[in-house]
CSV table of C-alpha atoms and ligand atoms in Angstrom, one decimal:
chain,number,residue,atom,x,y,z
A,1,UNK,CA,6.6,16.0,-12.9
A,2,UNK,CA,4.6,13.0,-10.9
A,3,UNK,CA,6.0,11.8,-7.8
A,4,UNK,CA,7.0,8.9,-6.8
A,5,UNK,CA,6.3,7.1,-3.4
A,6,UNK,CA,7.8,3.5,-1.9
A,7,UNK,CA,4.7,2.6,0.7
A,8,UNK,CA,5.6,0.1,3.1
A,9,UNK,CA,2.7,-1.4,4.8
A,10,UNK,CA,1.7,-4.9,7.7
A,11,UNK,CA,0.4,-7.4,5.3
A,12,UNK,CA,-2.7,-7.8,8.1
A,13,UNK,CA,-4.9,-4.7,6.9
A,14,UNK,CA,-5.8,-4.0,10.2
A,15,UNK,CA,-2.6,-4.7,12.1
A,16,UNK,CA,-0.6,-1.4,13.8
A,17,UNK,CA,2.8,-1.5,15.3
A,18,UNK,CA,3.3,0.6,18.8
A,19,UNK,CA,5.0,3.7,18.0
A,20,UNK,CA,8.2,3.1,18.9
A,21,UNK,CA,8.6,0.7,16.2
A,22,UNK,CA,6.7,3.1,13.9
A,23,UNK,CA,10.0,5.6,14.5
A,24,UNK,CA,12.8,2.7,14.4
A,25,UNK,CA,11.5,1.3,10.9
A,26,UNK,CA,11.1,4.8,9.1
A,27,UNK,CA,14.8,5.1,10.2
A,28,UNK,CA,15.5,1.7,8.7
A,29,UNK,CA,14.0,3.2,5.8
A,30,UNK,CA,15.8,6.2,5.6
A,31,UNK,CA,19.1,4.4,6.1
A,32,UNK,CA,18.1,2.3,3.3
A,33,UNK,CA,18.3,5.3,0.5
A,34,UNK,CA,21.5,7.0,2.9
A,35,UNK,CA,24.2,5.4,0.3
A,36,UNK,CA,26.3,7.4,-2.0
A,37,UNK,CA,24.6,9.2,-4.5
A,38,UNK,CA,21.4,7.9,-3.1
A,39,UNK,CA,18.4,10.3,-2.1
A,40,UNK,CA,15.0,10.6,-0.9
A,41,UNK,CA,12.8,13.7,-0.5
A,42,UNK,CA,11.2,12.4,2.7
A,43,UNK,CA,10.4,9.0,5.0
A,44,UNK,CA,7.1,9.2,7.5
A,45,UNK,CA,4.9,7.4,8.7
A,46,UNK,CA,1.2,7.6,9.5
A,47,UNK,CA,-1.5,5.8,11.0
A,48,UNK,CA,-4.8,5.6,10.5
A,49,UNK,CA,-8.0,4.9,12.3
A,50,UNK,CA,-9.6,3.1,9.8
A,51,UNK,CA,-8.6,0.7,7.4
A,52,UNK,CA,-7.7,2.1,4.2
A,53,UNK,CA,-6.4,1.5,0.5
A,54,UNK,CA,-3.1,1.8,-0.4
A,55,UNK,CA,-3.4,2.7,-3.3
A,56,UNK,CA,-0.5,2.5,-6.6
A,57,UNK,CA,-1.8,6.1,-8.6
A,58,UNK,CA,-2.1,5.9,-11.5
A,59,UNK,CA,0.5,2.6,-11.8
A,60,UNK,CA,-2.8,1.1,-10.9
A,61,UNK,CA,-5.0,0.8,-14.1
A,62,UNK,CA,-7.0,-2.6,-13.7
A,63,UNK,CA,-9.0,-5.0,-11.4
A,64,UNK,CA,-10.3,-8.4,-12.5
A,65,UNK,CA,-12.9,-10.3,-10.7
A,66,UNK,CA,-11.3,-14.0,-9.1
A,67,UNK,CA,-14.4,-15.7,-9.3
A,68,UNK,CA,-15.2,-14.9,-12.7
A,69,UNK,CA,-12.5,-13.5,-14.2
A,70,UNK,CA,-14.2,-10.3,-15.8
A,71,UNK,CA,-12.5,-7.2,-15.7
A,72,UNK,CA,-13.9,-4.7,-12.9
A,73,UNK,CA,-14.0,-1.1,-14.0
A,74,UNK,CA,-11.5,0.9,-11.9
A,75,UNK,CA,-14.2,3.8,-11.3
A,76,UNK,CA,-16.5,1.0,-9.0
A,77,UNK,CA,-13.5,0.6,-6.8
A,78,UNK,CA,-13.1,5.0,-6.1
A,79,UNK,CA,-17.1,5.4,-6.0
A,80,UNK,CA,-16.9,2.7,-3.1
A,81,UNK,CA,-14.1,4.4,-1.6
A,82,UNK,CA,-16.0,7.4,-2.1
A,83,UNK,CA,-19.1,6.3,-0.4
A,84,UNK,CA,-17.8,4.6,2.5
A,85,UNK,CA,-15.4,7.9,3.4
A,86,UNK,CA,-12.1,5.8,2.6
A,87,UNK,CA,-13.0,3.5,5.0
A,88,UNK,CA,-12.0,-0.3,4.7
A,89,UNK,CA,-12.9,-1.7,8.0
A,90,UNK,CA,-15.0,-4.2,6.1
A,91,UNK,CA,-13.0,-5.6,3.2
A,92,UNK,CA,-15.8,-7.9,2.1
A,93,UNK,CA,-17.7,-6.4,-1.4
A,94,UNK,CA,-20.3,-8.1,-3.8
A,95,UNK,CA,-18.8,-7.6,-7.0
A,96,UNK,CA,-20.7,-5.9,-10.0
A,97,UNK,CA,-19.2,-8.6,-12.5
A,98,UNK,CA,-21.4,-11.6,-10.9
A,99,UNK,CA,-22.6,-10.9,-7.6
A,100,UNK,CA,-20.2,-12.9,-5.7
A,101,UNK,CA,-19.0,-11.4,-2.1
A,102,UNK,CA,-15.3,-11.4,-2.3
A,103,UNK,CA,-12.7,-9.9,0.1
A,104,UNK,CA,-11.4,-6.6,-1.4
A,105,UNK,CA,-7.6,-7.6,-1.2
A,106,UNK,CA,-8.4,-10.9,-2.9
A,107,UNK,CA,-9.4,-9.2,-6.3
A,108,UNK,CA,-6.8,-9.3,-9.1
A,109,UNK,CA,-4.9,-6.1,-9.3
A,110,UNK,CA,-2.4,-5.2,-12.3
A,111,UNK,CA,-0.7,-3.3,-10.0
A,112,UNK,CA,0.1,-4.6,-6.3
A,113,UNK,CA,-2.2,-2.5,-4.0
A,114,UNK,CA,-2.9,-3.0,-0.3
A,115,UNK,CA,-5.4,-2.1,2.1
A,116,UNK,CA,-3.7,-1.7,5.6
A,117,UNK,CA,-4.1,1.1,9.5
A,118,UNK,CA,-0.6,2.5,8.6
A,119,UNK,CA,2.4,2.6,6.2
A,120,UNK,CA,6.0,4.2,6.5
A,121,UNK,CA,6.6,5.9,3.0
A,122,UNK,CA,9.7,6.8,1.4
A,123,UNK,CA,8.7,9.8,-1.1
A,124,UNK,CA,10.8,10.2,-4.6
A,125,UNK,CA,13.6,8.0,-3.5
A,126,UNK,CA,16.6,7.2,-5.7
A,127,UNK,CA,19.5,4.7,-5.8
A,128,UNK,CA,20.4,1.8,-8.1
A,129,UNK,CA,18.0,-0.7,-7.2
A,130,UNK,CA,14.7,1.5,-6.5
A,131,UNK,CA,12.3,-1.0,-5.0
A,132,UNK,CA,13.0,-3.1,-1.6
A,133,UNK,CA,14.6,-6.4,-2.2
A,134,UNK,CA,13.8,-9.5,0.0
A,135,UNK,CA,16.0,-9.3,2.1
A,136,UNK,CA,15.3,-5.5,3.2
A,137,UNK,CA,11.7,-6.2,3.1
A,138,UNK,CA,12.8,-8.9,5.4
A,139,UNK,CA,14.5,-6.6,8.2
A,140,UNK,CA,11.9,-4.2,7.7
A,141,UNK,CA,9.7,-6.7,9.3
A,142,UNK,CA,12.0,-7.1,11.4
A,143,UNK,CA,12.0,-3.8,12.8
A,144,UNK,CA,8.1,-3.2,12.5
A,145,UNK,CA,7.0,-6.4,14.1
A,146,UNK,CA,4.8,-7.6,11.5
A,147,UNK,CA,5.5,-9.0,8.1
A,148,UNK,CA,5.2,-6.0,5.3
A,149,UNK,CA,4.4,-6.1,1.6
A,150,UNK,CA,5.2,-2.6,-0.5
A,151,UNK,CA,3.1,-0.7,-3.1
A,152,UNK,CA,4.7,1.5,-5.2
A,153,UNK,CA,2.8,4.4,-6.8
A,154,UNK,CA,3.1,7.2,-8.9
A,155,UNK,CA,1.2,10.4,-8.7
B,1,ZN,ZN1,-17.0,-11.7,-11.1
């Protein structure tokens, strides 16, 4: 059975929150899937030193190019990943497609994926209405200090 994980991330990629906020918004989050008949396996959170992607699993199946609109194949994005040790620190990339040096989190994703120094992530949760609504999304930022965007992956 694949899991299923809610990752909450600061829409700056290199943006961290001190950690006392890190603690109050996986809290929030907690609280969030705390209803009747809700559940979640487990909230943390984690930073990281470098930049990294946030990525969907295997929700995430395509990348197309926004200069040229070809698509990208999937496998140029992990052997980058792979030679740069999972670092992002540099989002800029020349493309395969036509050359042109385009910012990693501009590409065209089928699936929303970030790149981002921490996330709060809610693992298997359940209730109703899975995904975060504007308004939580909202008081998350609140919480954090910095607006977030979410990814949600399967594994
Ligand atoms: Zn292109």
């Amino acid at each position: 059975m694949s899991d299923g994980y809610i990752r909450l991330v600061p829409t700056d990629p290199h943006w961290q929150p001190t950690p006392g906020a890190a603690t109050a918004t996986t809290a929030y989050v907690t609280r969030l899937f705390s209803g009747p008949g809700d559940d979640v396996e487990q909230v943390e959170y984690e930073f990281y030193a470098h930049v990294r992607l946030i990525d969907a699993g295997e929700n995430f199946t395509r990348v197309t190019c926004p200069r040229c609109a070809s698509d990208i194949d999937v496998t140029w994005l992990f052997d980058l990943m792979d030679e740069n040790g999972g670092r992002f620190d540099e989002l800029d990339v020349t493309v395969p497609c036509c050359g042109t040096t385009v910012s990693l989190d501009a590409l065209h994703y089928d699936w929303p994926i970030a790149f981002a120094r921490f996330e709060v992530s809610a693992m298997n949760p359940t209730r109703a209405k899975y995904e975060l609504d504007v308004q939580e999304l909202a008081e998350v930022s609140a919480v954090l200090g910095h607006p977030v965007a979410q990814v949600l992956a399967h594994y």
